PDB file of C-alpha atoms in Angstrom:
ATOM      1  CA  UNK G   1      -0.022  -0.326  -0.405  1.00 62.00           C
ATOM      2  CA  UNK G   2       1.905   3.511  -1.157  1.00 88.00           C
ATOM      3  CA  UNK G   3       2.156   5.942   1.133  1.00 97.00           C
ATOM      4  CA  UNK G   4       2.630   9.518   0.426  1.00 98.00           C
ATOM      5  CA  UNK G   5       4.745  11.956   2.568  1.00 98.00           C
ATOM      6  CA  UNK G   6       2.680  14.696   3.132  1.00 98.00           C
ATOM      7  CA  UNK G   7       4.920  16.778   4.850  1.00 98.00           C
ATOM      8  CA  UNK G   8       7.943  16.070   7.371  1.00 98.00           C
ATOM      9  CA  UNK G   9       9.503  18.696  10.316  1.00 98.00           C
ATOM     10  CA  UNK G  10      12.589  17.961  12.276  1.00 98.00           C
ATOM     11  CA  UNK G  11      11.028  17.962  16.146  1.00 98.00           C
ATOM     12  CA  UNK G  12      13.432  17.422  19.562  1.00 98.00           C
ATOM     13  CA  UNK G  13      16.385  15.159  17.292  1.00 98.00           C
ATOM     14  CA  UNK G  14      13.412  13.293  15.431  1.00 98.00           C
ATOM     15  CA  UNK G  15      10.663  14.088  12.698  1.00 98.00           C
ATOM     16  CA  UNK G  16       7.316  14.576  12.642  1.00 98.00           C
ATOM     17  CA  UNK G  17       5.305  13.865   9.517  1.00 98.00           C
ATOM     18  CA  UNK G  18       2.354  13.538   7.813  1.00 98.00           C
ATOM     19  CA  UNK G  19       1.606  10.713   5.127  1.00 98.00           C
ATOM     20  CA  UNK G  20      -1.560  10.253   2.911  1.00 98.00           C
ATOM     21  CA  UNK G  21      -2.669   6.798   1.617  1.00 98.00           C
ATOM     22  CA  UNK G  22      -5.754   5.322  -0.237  1.00 98.00           C
ATOM     23  CA  UNK G  23      -7.907   3.240   2.593  1.00 98.00           C
ATOM     24  CA  UNK G  24      -9.197  -0.012   1.612  1.00 97.00           C
ATOM     25  CA  UNK G  25     -11.183   0.035   4.709  1.00 98.00           C
ATOM     26  CA  UNK G  26     -12.733   3.183   4.045  1.00 98.00           C
ATOM     27  CA  UNK G  27     -12.479   3.582   0.261  1.00 98.00           C
ATOM     28  CA  UNK G  28     -11.281   7.499   0.489  1.00 98.00           C
ATOM     29  CA  UNK G  29      -7.632   8.777   1.086  1.00 98.00           C
ATOM     30  CA  UNK G  30      -6.763   9.108   4.588  1.00 98.00           C
ATOM     31  CA  UNK G  31      -3.862  11.491   6.075  1.00 98.00           C
ATOM     32  CA  UNK G  32      -2.143  10.171   9.631  1.00 98.00           C
ATOM     33  CA  UNK G  33       0.456  12.286  11.494  1.00 98.00           C
ATOM     34  CA  UNK G  34       3.644  10.146  12.830  1.00 98.00           C
ATOM     35  CA  UNK G  35       6.547  11.000  15.005  1.00 99.00           C
ATOM     36  CA  UNK G  36       9.594   9.309  14.771  1.00 98.00           C
ATOM     37  CA  UNK G  37      11.871   9.820  17.382  1.00 98.00           C
ATOM     38  CA  UNK G  38      15.597   9.881  17.344  1.00 98.00           C
ATOM     39  CA  UNK G  39      15.805   5.971  18.422  1.00 98.00           C
ATOM     40  CA  UNK G  40      13.703   4.906  15.238  1.00 98.00           C
ATOM     41  CA  UNK G  41      16.928   5.399  13.117  1.00 98.00           C
ATOM     42  CA  UNK G  42      18.938   2.848  14.727  1.00 98.00           C
ATOM     43  CA  UNK G  43      15.852   0.392  16.787  1.00 98.00           C
ATOM     44  CA  UNK G  44      12.054  -0.883  16.656  1.00 98.00           C
ATOM     45  CA  UNK G  45      10.441   1.397  18.787  1.00 98.00           C
ATOM     46  CA  UNK G  46       6.726   0.849  20.491  1.00 98.00           C
ATOM     47  CA  UNK G  47       4.017   2.831  19.096  1.00 98.00           C
ATOM     48  CA  UNK G  48       1.689   4.903  20.914  1.00 98.00           C
ATOM     49  CA  UNK G  49      -2.000   5.743  18.954  1.00 98.00           C
ATOM     50  CA  UNK G  50      -3.630   9.071  19.644  1.00 99.00           C
ATOM     51  CA  UNK G  51      -7.456   9.284  18.918  1.00 98.00           C
ATOM     52  CA  UNK G  52      -8.896  12.802  18.492  1.00 98.00           C
ATOM     53  CA  UNK G  53     -12.135  14.033  19.378  1.00 98.00           C
ATOM     54  CA  UNK G  54     -15.019  15.671  16.934  1.00 98.00           C
ATOM     55  CA  UNK G  55     -13.937  18.059  14.353  1.00 97.00           C
ATOM     56  CA  UNK G  56     -10.501  17.349  14.356  1.00 98.00           C
ATOM     57  CA  UNK G  57      -8.033  16.368  11.446  1.00 98.00           C
ATOM     58  CA  UNK G  58      -4.776  14.565  12.139  1.00 98.00           C
ATOM     59  CA  UNK G  59      -3.559  18.200  12.580  1.00 98.00           C
ATOM     60  CA  UNK G  60      -4.806  18.933  15.676  1.00 98.00           C
ATOM     61  CA  UNK G  61      -2.571  16.779  18.220  1.00 98.00           C
ATOM     62  CA  UNK G  62       0.671  16.864  16.286  1.00 98.00           C
ATOM     63  CA  UNK G  63       0.590  20.976  16.634  1.00 98.00           C
ATOM     64  CA  UNK G  64      -1.073  21.450  19.725  1.00 98.00           C
ATOM     65  CA  UNK G  65      -0.588  18.796  22.108  1.00 98.00           C
ATOM     66  CA  UNK G  66       3.368  19.460  22.666  1.00 98.00           C
ATOM     67  CA  UNK G  67       3.737  15.897  23.351  1.00 98.00           C
ATOM     68  CA  UNK G  68       7.472  15.304  21.150  1.00 98.00           C
ATOM     69  CA  UNK G  69       9.753  16.113  23.713  1.00 98.00           C
ATOM     70  CA  UNK G  70       8.364  13.521  26.025  1.00 98.00           C
ATOM     71  CA  UNK G  71       7.828  10.877  22.914  1.00 98.00           C
ATOM     72  CA  UNK G  72      11.759  11.623  21.206  1.00 98.00           C
ATOM     73  CA  UNK G  73      13.182  10.952  25.737  1.00 98.00           C
ATOM     74  CA  UNK G  74      10.847   7.636  25.771  1.00 98.00           C
ATOM     75  CA  UNK G  75      11.593   6.168  22.393  1.00 98.00           C
ATOM     76  CA  UNK G  76       7.791   5.817  20.930  1.00 98.00           C
ATOM     77  CA  UNK G  77       6.661   6.053  17.974  1.00 98.00           C
ATOM     78  CA  UNK G  78       3.337   8.453  18.125  1.00 98.00           C
ATOM     79  CA  UNK G  79       0.840   7.912  15.327  1.00 99.00           C
ATOM     80  CA  UNK G  80      -2.044  10.211  15.007  1.00 98.00           C
ATOM     81  CA  UNK G  81      -5.013   9.280  12.477  1.00 98.00           C
ATOM     82  CA  UNK G  82      -7.909  11.336  10.907  1.00 98.00           C
ATOM     83  CA  UNK G  83     -11.566  11.385  12.735  1.00 98.00           C
ATOM     84  CA  UNK G  84     -13.500  10.105   9.889  1.00 98.00           C
ATOM     85  CA  UNK G  85     -13.464   9.186   6.138  1.00 98.00           C
ATOM     86  CA  UNK G  86     -13.668  11.899   4.090  1.00 97.00           C
ATOM     87  CA  UNK G  87     -14.808  13.652   0.811  1.00 93.00           C
ATOM     88  CA  UNK G  88     -16.838  10.572   0.240  1.00 96.00           C
ATOM     89  CA  UNK G  89     -19.576  12.844  -0.866  1.00 95.00           C
ATOM     90  CA  UNK G  90     -22.684  11.455   1.498  1.00 96.00           C
ATOM     91  CA  UNK G  91     -25.588  12.895   1.441  1.00 94.00           C
ATOM     92  CA  UNK G  92     -25.604  14.839   4.937  1.00 94.00           C
ATOM     93  CA  UNK G  93     -21.995  13.871   5.656  1.00 96.00           C
ATOM     94  CA  UNK G  94     -21.236  18.161   6.316  1.00 96.00           C
ATOM     95  CA  UNK G  95     -24.480  19.115   7.811  1.00 95.00           C
ATOM     96  CA  UNK G  96     -23.307  18.837  11.273  1.00 96.00           C
ATOM     97  CA  UNK G  97     -20.146  18.887  13.462  1.00 96.00           C
ATOM     98  CA  UNK G  98     -21.130  15.829  15.722  1.00 97.00           C
ATOM     99  CA  UNK G  99     -21.903  13.547  13.175  1.00 97.00           C
ATOM    100  CA  UNK G 100     -20.284  12.837   9.598  1.00 97.00           C
ATOM    101  CA  UNK G 101     -17.132  14.060   8.656  1.00 97.00           C
ATOM    102  CA  UNK G 102     -14.603  14.744  11.376  1.00 98.00           C
ATOM    103  CA  UNK G 103     -17.008  12.261  13.477  1.00 97.00           C
ATOM    104  CA  UNK G 104     -16.818   8.947  12.813  1.00 98.00           C
ATOM    105  CA  UNK G 105     -17.055   7.722  16.488  1.00 98.00           C
ATOM    106  CA  UNK G 106     -14.674   4.684  15.816  1.00 98.00           C
ATOM    107  CA  UNK G 107     -17.561   2.550  15.128  1.00 98.00           C
ATOM    108  CA  UNK G 108     -17.971   0.446  12.276  1.00 98.00           C
ATOM    109  CA  UNK G 109     -21.248   1.482  11.058  1.00 98.00           C
ATOM    110  CA  UNK G 110     -23.626  -0.913  10.084  1.00 98.00           C
ATOM    111  CA  UNK G 111     -26.435   1.362   8.272  1.00 98.00           C
ATOM    112  CA  UNK G 112     -26.818   3.133   4.756  1.00 97.00           C
ATOM    113  CA  UNK G 113     -25.740   5.557   3.681  1.00 98.00           C
ATOM    114  CA  UNK G 114     -22.591   5.120   6.114  1.00 98.00           C
ATOM    115  CA  UNK G 115     -21.873   1.832   6.186  1.00 98.00           C
ATOM    116  CA  UNK G 116     -19.212   1.716   3.336  1.00 98.00           C
ATOM    117  CA  UNK G 117     -16.819   4.130   4.414  1.00 98.00           C
ATOM    118  CA  UNK G 118     -17.799   5.045   7.946  1.00 98.00           C
ATOM    119  CA  UNK G 119     -15.422   1.923   9.554  1.00 98.00           C
ATOM    120  CA  UNK G 120     -13.150   3.913  11.829  1.00 98.00           C
ATOM    121  CA  UNK G 121     -12.974   1.099  14.275  1.00 98.00           C
ATOM    122  CA  UNK G 122     -11.283  -1.284  11.887  1.00 98.00           C
ATOM    123  CA  UNK G 123      -9.376   0.983   9.887  1.00 98.00           C
ATOM    124  CA  UNK G 124      -7.843   2.303  13.508  1.00 98.00           C
ATOM    125  CA  UNK G 125      -7.655  -1.308  15.026  1.00 98.00           C
ATOM    126  CA  UNK G 126      -6.520  -3.267  11.643  1.00 98.00           C
ATOM    127  CA  UNK G 127      -5.517  -1.435   8.716  1.00 98.00           C
ATOM    128  CA  UNK G 128      -3.852   1.351  10.104  1.00 98.00           C
ATOM    129  CA  UNK G 129      -1.367  -0.856  12.526  1.00 98.00           C
ATOM    130  CA  UNK G 130      -0.544  -3.104   9.717  1.00 98.00           C
ATOM    131  CA  UNK G 131       0.295  -0.121   7.416  1.00 98.00           C
ATOM    132  CA  UNK G 132       2.394   1.672  10.316  1.00 98.00           C
ATOM    133  CA  UNK G 133       4.227  -1.963  10.983  1.00 98.00           C
ATOM    134  CA  UNK G 134       5.045  -2.473   7.096  1.00 98.00           C
ATOM    135  CA  UNK G 135       6.281   0.965   6.566  1.00 98.00           C
ATOM    136  CA  UNK G 136       8.102   2.264   9.835  1.00 98.00           C
ATOM    137  CA  UNK G 137      10.664   0.411  12.177  1.00 98.00           C
ATOM    138  CA  UNK G 138       8.363  -0.668  14.992  1.00 98.00           C
ATOM    139  CA  UNK G 139       7.979  -3.506  16.991  1.00 98.00           C
ATOM    140  CA  UNK G 140       4.512  -4.838  16.775  1.00 97.00           C
ATOM    141  CA  UNK G 141       4.162  -6.755  20.028  1.00 96.00           C
ATOM    142  CA  UNK G 142       4.483  -3.106  21.696  1.00 98.00           C
ATOM    143  CA  UNK G 143       1.338  -0.585  21.083  1.00 98.00           C
ATOM    144  CA  UNK G 144      -0.782   1.366  23.398  1.00 98.00           C
ATOM    145  CA  UNK G 145      -3.652   3.396  23.033  1.00 98.00           C
ATOM    146  CA  UNK G 146      -4.853   7.124  24.107  1.00 98.00           C
ATOM    147  CA  UNK G 147      -7.017   9.842  22.825  1.00 98.00           C
ATOM    148  CA  UNK G 148      -9.680  12.929  23.977  1.00 98.00           C
ATOM    149  CA  UNK G 149     -13.012  13.234  24.039  1.00 98.00           C
ATOM    150  CA  UNK G 150     -14.565  11.216  21.464  1.00 98.00           C
ATOM    151  CA  UNK G 151     -11.015   9.677  21.272  1.00 98.00           C
ATOM    152  CA  UNK G 152     -11.072   9.133  24.343  1.00 98.00           C
ATOM    153  CA  UNK G 153     -14.236   7.016  23.874  1.00 98.00           C
ATOM    154  CA  UNK G 154     -12.430   5.254  21.200  1.00 98.00           C
ATOM    155  CA  UNK G 155      -9.066   4.312  23.241  1.00 98.00           C
ATOM    156  CA  UNK G 156     -11.228   3.007  25.881  1.00 98.00           C
ATOM    157  CA  UNK G 157     -13.230   0.467  23.816  1.00 98.00           C
ATOM    158  CA  UNK G 158      -9.853  -0.294  21.555  1.00 98.00           C
ATOM    159  CA  UNK G 159      -8.599  -1.760  24.692  1.00 98.00           C
ATOM    160  CA  UNK G 160     -11.573  -3.396  26.102  1.00 97.00           C
ATOM    161  CA  UNK G 161     -12.760  -5.024  22.928  1.00 97.00           C
ATOM    162  CA  UNK G 162      -9.163  -6.504  22.430  1.00 97.00           C
ATOM    163  CA  UNK G 163      -7.878  -7.762  25.356  1.00 95.00           C
ATOM    164  CA  UNK G 164      -3.759  -7.717  25.503  1.00 93.00           C
ATOM    165  CA  UNK G 165      -3.702  -6.335  22.423  1.00 96.00           C
ATOM    166  CA  UNK G 166      -3.012  -2.988  23.688  1.00 96.00           C
ATOM    167  CA  UNK G 167      -0.242  -2.382  26.585  1.00 96.00           C
ATOM    168  CA  UNK G 168      -2.194   0.137  27.935  1.00 97.00           C
ATOM    169  CA  UNK G 169      -4.647   2.981  27.767  1.00 98.00           C
ATOM    170  CA  UNK G 170      -5.372   6.353  29.009  1.00 98.00           C
ATOM    171  CA  UNK G 171      -7.666   9.269  28.124  1.00 98.00           C
ATOM    172  CA  UNK G 172      -8.581  12.703  28.496  1.00 99.00           C
ATOM    173  CA  UNK G 173     -12.042  13.824  28.910  1.00 98.00           C
ATOM    174  CA  UNK G 174     -13.490  10.849  27.433  1.00 98.00           C
ATOM    175  CA  UNK G 175     -16.838  10.145  26.515  1.00 98.00           C
ATOM    176  CA  UNK G 176     -17.185   7.132  28.845  1.00 98.00           C
ATOM    177  CA  UNK G 177     -21.140   6.003  28.423  1.00 98.00           C
ATOM    178  CA  UNK G 178     -22.582   7.362  25.168  1.00 98.00           C
ATOM    179  CA  UNK G 179     -25.561   4.976  24.761  1.00 98.00           C
ATOM    180  CA  UNK G 180     -26.380   7.944  27.775  1.00 98.00           C
ATOM    181  CA  UNK G 181     -25.337  10.925  26.412  1.00 98.00           C
ATOM    182  CA  UNK G 182     -26.748  13.079  23.382  1.00 98.00           C
ATOM    183  CA  UNK G 183     -23.229  12.824  21.267  1.00 98.00           C
ATOM    184  CA  UNK G 184     -23.851   9.263  21.927  1.00 98.00           C
ATOM    185  CA  UNK G 185     -27.044   9.016  21.113  1.00 98.00           C
ATOM    186  CA  UNK G 186     -26.978  10.948  18.218  1.00 98.00           C
ATOM    187  CA  UNK G 187     -23.923   9.135  16.525  1.00 98.00           C
ATOM    188  CA  UNK G 188     -24.587   5.566  17.620  1.00 98.00           C
ATOM    189  CA  UNK G 189     -27.840   5.966  16.196  1.00 98.00           C
ATOM    190  CA  UNK G 190     -26.694   7.434  12.862  1.00 98.00           C
ATOM    191  CA  UNK G 191     -23.942   4.767  12.014  1.00 98.00           C
ATOM    192  CA  UNK G 192     -25.771   1.605  13.668  1.00 98.00           C
ATOM    193  CA  UNK G 193     -29.284   2.306  13.536  1.00 98.00           C
ATOM    194  CA  UNK G 194     -32.224   2.371  16.369  1.00 97.00           C
ATOM    195  CA  UNK G 195     -31.533  -0.881  18.549  1.00 97.00           C
ATOM    196  CA  UNK G 196     -29.729  -0.133  21.501  1.00 96.00           C
ATOM    197  CA  UNK G 197     -27.932  -3.069  22.033  1.00 96.00           C
ATOM    198  CA  UNK G 198     -25.782  -3.068  19.166  1.00 98.00           C
ATOM    199  CA  UNK G 199     -24.898   0.571  20.434  1.00 98.00           C
ATOM    200  CA  UNK G 200     -23.347  -1.253  23.923  1.00 98.00           C
ATOM    201  CA  UNK G 201     -20.751  -3.130  22.003  1.00 98.00           C
ATOM    202  CA  UNK G 202     -19.172   0.547  21.218  1.00 98.00           C
ATOM    203  CA  UNK G 203     -19.653   1.630  24.956  1.00 98.00           C
ATOM    204  CA  UNK G 204     -16.960   1.818  27.604  1.00 98.00           C
ATOM    205  CA  UNK G 205     -19.206   1.430  30.536  1.00 98.00           C
ATOM    206  CA  UNK G 206     -21.088  -1.491  29.321  1.00 98.00           C
ATOM    207  CA  UNK G 207     -17.846  -3.144  27.622  1.00 98.00           C
ATOM    208  CA  UNK G 208     -15.789  -3.017  30.929  1.00 97.00           C
ATOM    209  CA  UNK G 209     -18.600  -5.091  32.839  1.00 95.00           C
ATOM    210  CA  UNK G 210     -17.709  -8.075  30.709  1.00 94.00           C
ATOM    211  CA  UNK G 211     -14.119  -7.519  30.852  1.00 94.00           C
ATOM    212  CA  UNK G 212     -12.466 -10.689  31.644  1.00 90.00           C
ATOM    213  CA  UNK G 213      -9.602  -9.745  33.753  1.00 80.00           C
ATOM    214  CA  UNK G 214      -8.210  -6.946  35.487  1.00 71.00           C
ATOM    215  CA  UNK G 215      -4.712  -6.677  33.770  1.00 83.00           C
ATOM    216  CA  UNK G 216      -5.082  -3.095  31.866  1.00 89.00           C
ATOM    217  CA  UNK G 217      -3.949   0.139  33.660  1.00 89.00           C
ATOM    218  CA  UNK G 218      -6.436   2.723  32.709  1.00 97.00           C
ATOM    219  CA  UNK G 219      -5.496   6.653  33.387  1.00 98.00           C
ATOM    220  CA  UNK G 220      -7.913   9.201  32.700  1.00 98.00           C
ATOM    221  CA  UNK G 221      -7.663  13.121  33.332  1.00 98.00           C
ATOM    222  CA  UNK G 222     -10.781  14.739  33.260  1.00 98.00           C
ATOM    223  CA  UNK G 223     -10.704  18.775  33.403  1.00 98.00           C
ATOM    224  CA  UNK G 224     -13.310  20.129  36.499  1.00 98.00           C
ATOM    225  CA  UNK G 225     -14.519  23.114  34.175  1.00 98.00           C
ATOM    226  CA  UNK G 226     -15.065  20.991  31.304  1.00 98.00           C
ATOM    227  CA  UNK G 227     -17.925  22.481  29.732  1.00 98.00           C
ATOM    228  CA  UNK G 228     -19.133  19.214  28.163  1.00 98.00           C
ATOM    229  CA  UNK G 229     -18.325  16.983  31.703  1.00 98.00           C
ATOM    230  CA  UNK G 230     -21.187  19.300  33.340  1.00 98.00           C
ATOM    231  CA  UNK G 231     -23.593  19.072  29.977  1.00 98.00           C
ATOM    232  CA  UNK G 232     -23.699  15.380  30.769  1.00 98.00           C
ATOM    233  CA  UNK G 233     -21.988  14.206  27.745  1.00 98.00           C
ATOM    234  CA  UNK G 234     -18.802  12.529  29.382  1.00 98.00           C
ATOM    235  CA  UNK G 235     -20.436  10.577  32.288  1.00 98.00           C
ATOM    236  CA  UNK G 236     -17.039   9.380  34.200  1.00 98.00           C
ATOM    237  CA  UNK G 237     -18.840   8.558  37.006  1.00 98.00           C
ATOM    238  CA  UNK G 238     -20.518   5.793  35.350  1.00 98.00           C
ATOM    239  CA  UNK G 239     -17.381   4.361  33.722  1.00 98.00           C
ATOM    240  CA  UNK G 240     -15.405   4.493  37.096  1.00 98.00           C
ATOM    241  CA  UNK G 241     -18.378   2.671  39.036  1.00 98.00           C
ATOM    242  CA  UNK G 242     -18.420  -0.254  36.073  1.00 97.00           C
ATOM    243  CA  UNK G 243     -14.387  -0.255  36.734  1.00 96.00           C
ATOM    244  CA  UNK G 244     -14.727  -0.242  40.641  1.00 94.00           C
ATOM    245  CA  UNK G 245     -17.141  -2.927  40.743  1.00 94.00           C
ATOM    246  CA  UNK G 246     -15.306  -5.065  38.416  1.00 92.00           C
ATOM    247  CA  UNK G 247     -11.590  -4.247  40.275  1.00 92.00           C
ATOM    248  CA  UNK G 248     -10.272  -3.121  37.201  1.00 93.00           C
ATOM    249  CA  UNK G 249      -7.846  -0.246  38.094  1.00 93.00           C
ATOM    250  CA  UNK G 250      -8.268   3.411  36.978  1.00 95.00           C
ATOM    251  CA  UNK G 251      -6.729   6.125  38.203  1.00 97.00           C
ATOM    252  CA  UNK G 252      -9.013   8.973  37.473  1.00 98.00           C
ATOM    253  CA  UNK G 253      -8.173  12.753  38.252  1.00 98.00           C
ATOM    254  CA  UNK G 254     -10.283  15.730  38.084  1.00 98.00           C
ATOM    255  CA  UNK G 255      -8.219  18.494  37.164  1.00 98.00           C
ATOM    256  CA  UNK G 256      -9.297  21.966  39.194  1.00 98.00           C
ATOM    257  CA  UNK G 257      -9.443  24.985  36.658  1.00 98.00           C
ATOM    258  CA  UNK G 258      -9.097  22.939  33.589  1.00 98.00           C
ATOM    259  CA  UNK G 259     -11.582  22.784  30.429  1.00 98.00           C
ATOM    260  CA  UNK G 260     -12.008  20.618  27.350  1.00 98.00           C
ATOM    261  CA  UNK G 261      -9.232  22.365  24.964  1.00 98.00           C
ATOM    262  CA  UNK G 262      -5.988  21.301  24.065  1.00 98.00           C
ATOM    263  CA  UNK G 263      -4.143  23.285  26.585  1.00 98.00           C
ATOM    264  CA  UNK G 264      -5.769  20.798  29.198  1.00 98.00           C
ATOM    265  CA  UNK G 265      -3.821  18.221  27.012  1.00 98.00           C
ATOM    266  CA  UNK G 266      -0.832  19.879  26.941  1.00 98.00           C
ATOM    267  CA  UNK G 267      -0.424  20.277  30.860  1.00 98.00           C
ATOM    268  CA  UNK G 268      -0.645  16.565  31.249  1.00 98.00           C
ATOM    269  CA  UNK G 269       0.570  15.091  28.091  1.00 98.00           C
ATOM    270  CA  UNK G 270       3.776  14.157  29.661  1.00 98.00           C
ATOM    271  CA  UNK G 271       2.366  11.739  32.706  1.00 98.00           C
ATOM    272  CA  UNK G 272       0.128  10.038  29.469  1.00 98.00           C
ATOM    273  CA  UNK G 273       3.505   9.762  28.140  1.00 98.00           C
ATOM    274  CA  UNK G 274       4.925   8.529  30.994  1.00 98.00           C
ATOM    275  CA  UNK G 275       2.081   5.854  31.748  1.00 98.00           C
ATOM    276  CA  UNK G 276       2.406   4.743  28.309  1.00 98.00           C
ATOM    277  CA  UNK G 277       6.503   4.422  28.382  1.00 98.00           C
ATOM    278  CA  UNK G 278       5.760   2.186  31.779  1.00 97.00           C
ATOM    279  CA  UNK G 279       4.287  -0.584  29.550  1.00 96.00           C
ATOM    280  CA  UNK G 280       5.508  -0.359  26.451  1.00 97.00           C
ATOM    281  CA  UNK G 281       9.159  -0.272  27.395  1.00 96.00           C
ATOM    282  CA  UNK G 282       8.849  -2.796  29.745  1.00 86.00           C
TER     283      UNK G 282
END
């Protein structure tokens, strides 16, 4: 599968690059950002996947999160895909910011007209890692996942649906219980249809209830002044209660005064890189 380099910038002795490729899963051209730490010039490195939130592209994280120094120090390749298929010419895909373009929700759609292209779950779980492992100096056995908001939801469900695939998981202000919030009801209803039991397969709070063991160390940071927390879109308490019941270790940190923005992410990103490095470099 051919990769076309879109950009390359030296950063902390490594390189932040953006590539474009034709996605078989999404049936469109897709871009992803990849940071190659200096260590990647001489050794195979573990890969940390970042999943972004609503309206984002591959650019938001790589330009705003200030993760490069920590990734360079810990020798981690960091991959940041886009958040949805692009330019599929599906009627209604650009009508709202929280559904369609920029809002793939990391599910495999089953409803027309979305089911042909909107397969972000399989893209992030299967196609993208295969592409990364085939083209870059990775250790395919060592991968982890983290994300923000809709992407925090994506990271949690990927880890919970695939025990053992990811060494660690973390999230910033994740949508923890989408079957209970407006964003989730709109997206899951649109992509998966009206049968709510199908939505549960993509809901972290539901998935954790049947997670087979407790070998998953989850870190979540949440801004206390996040407008979407107070609006009932994120519902972390429901997820924590489910984790506690199943004895799944979760470190949940409510950060005083912080909101939902990349200023919040940049403040705590080093803690998250460290969290993943602990497991990826073990």
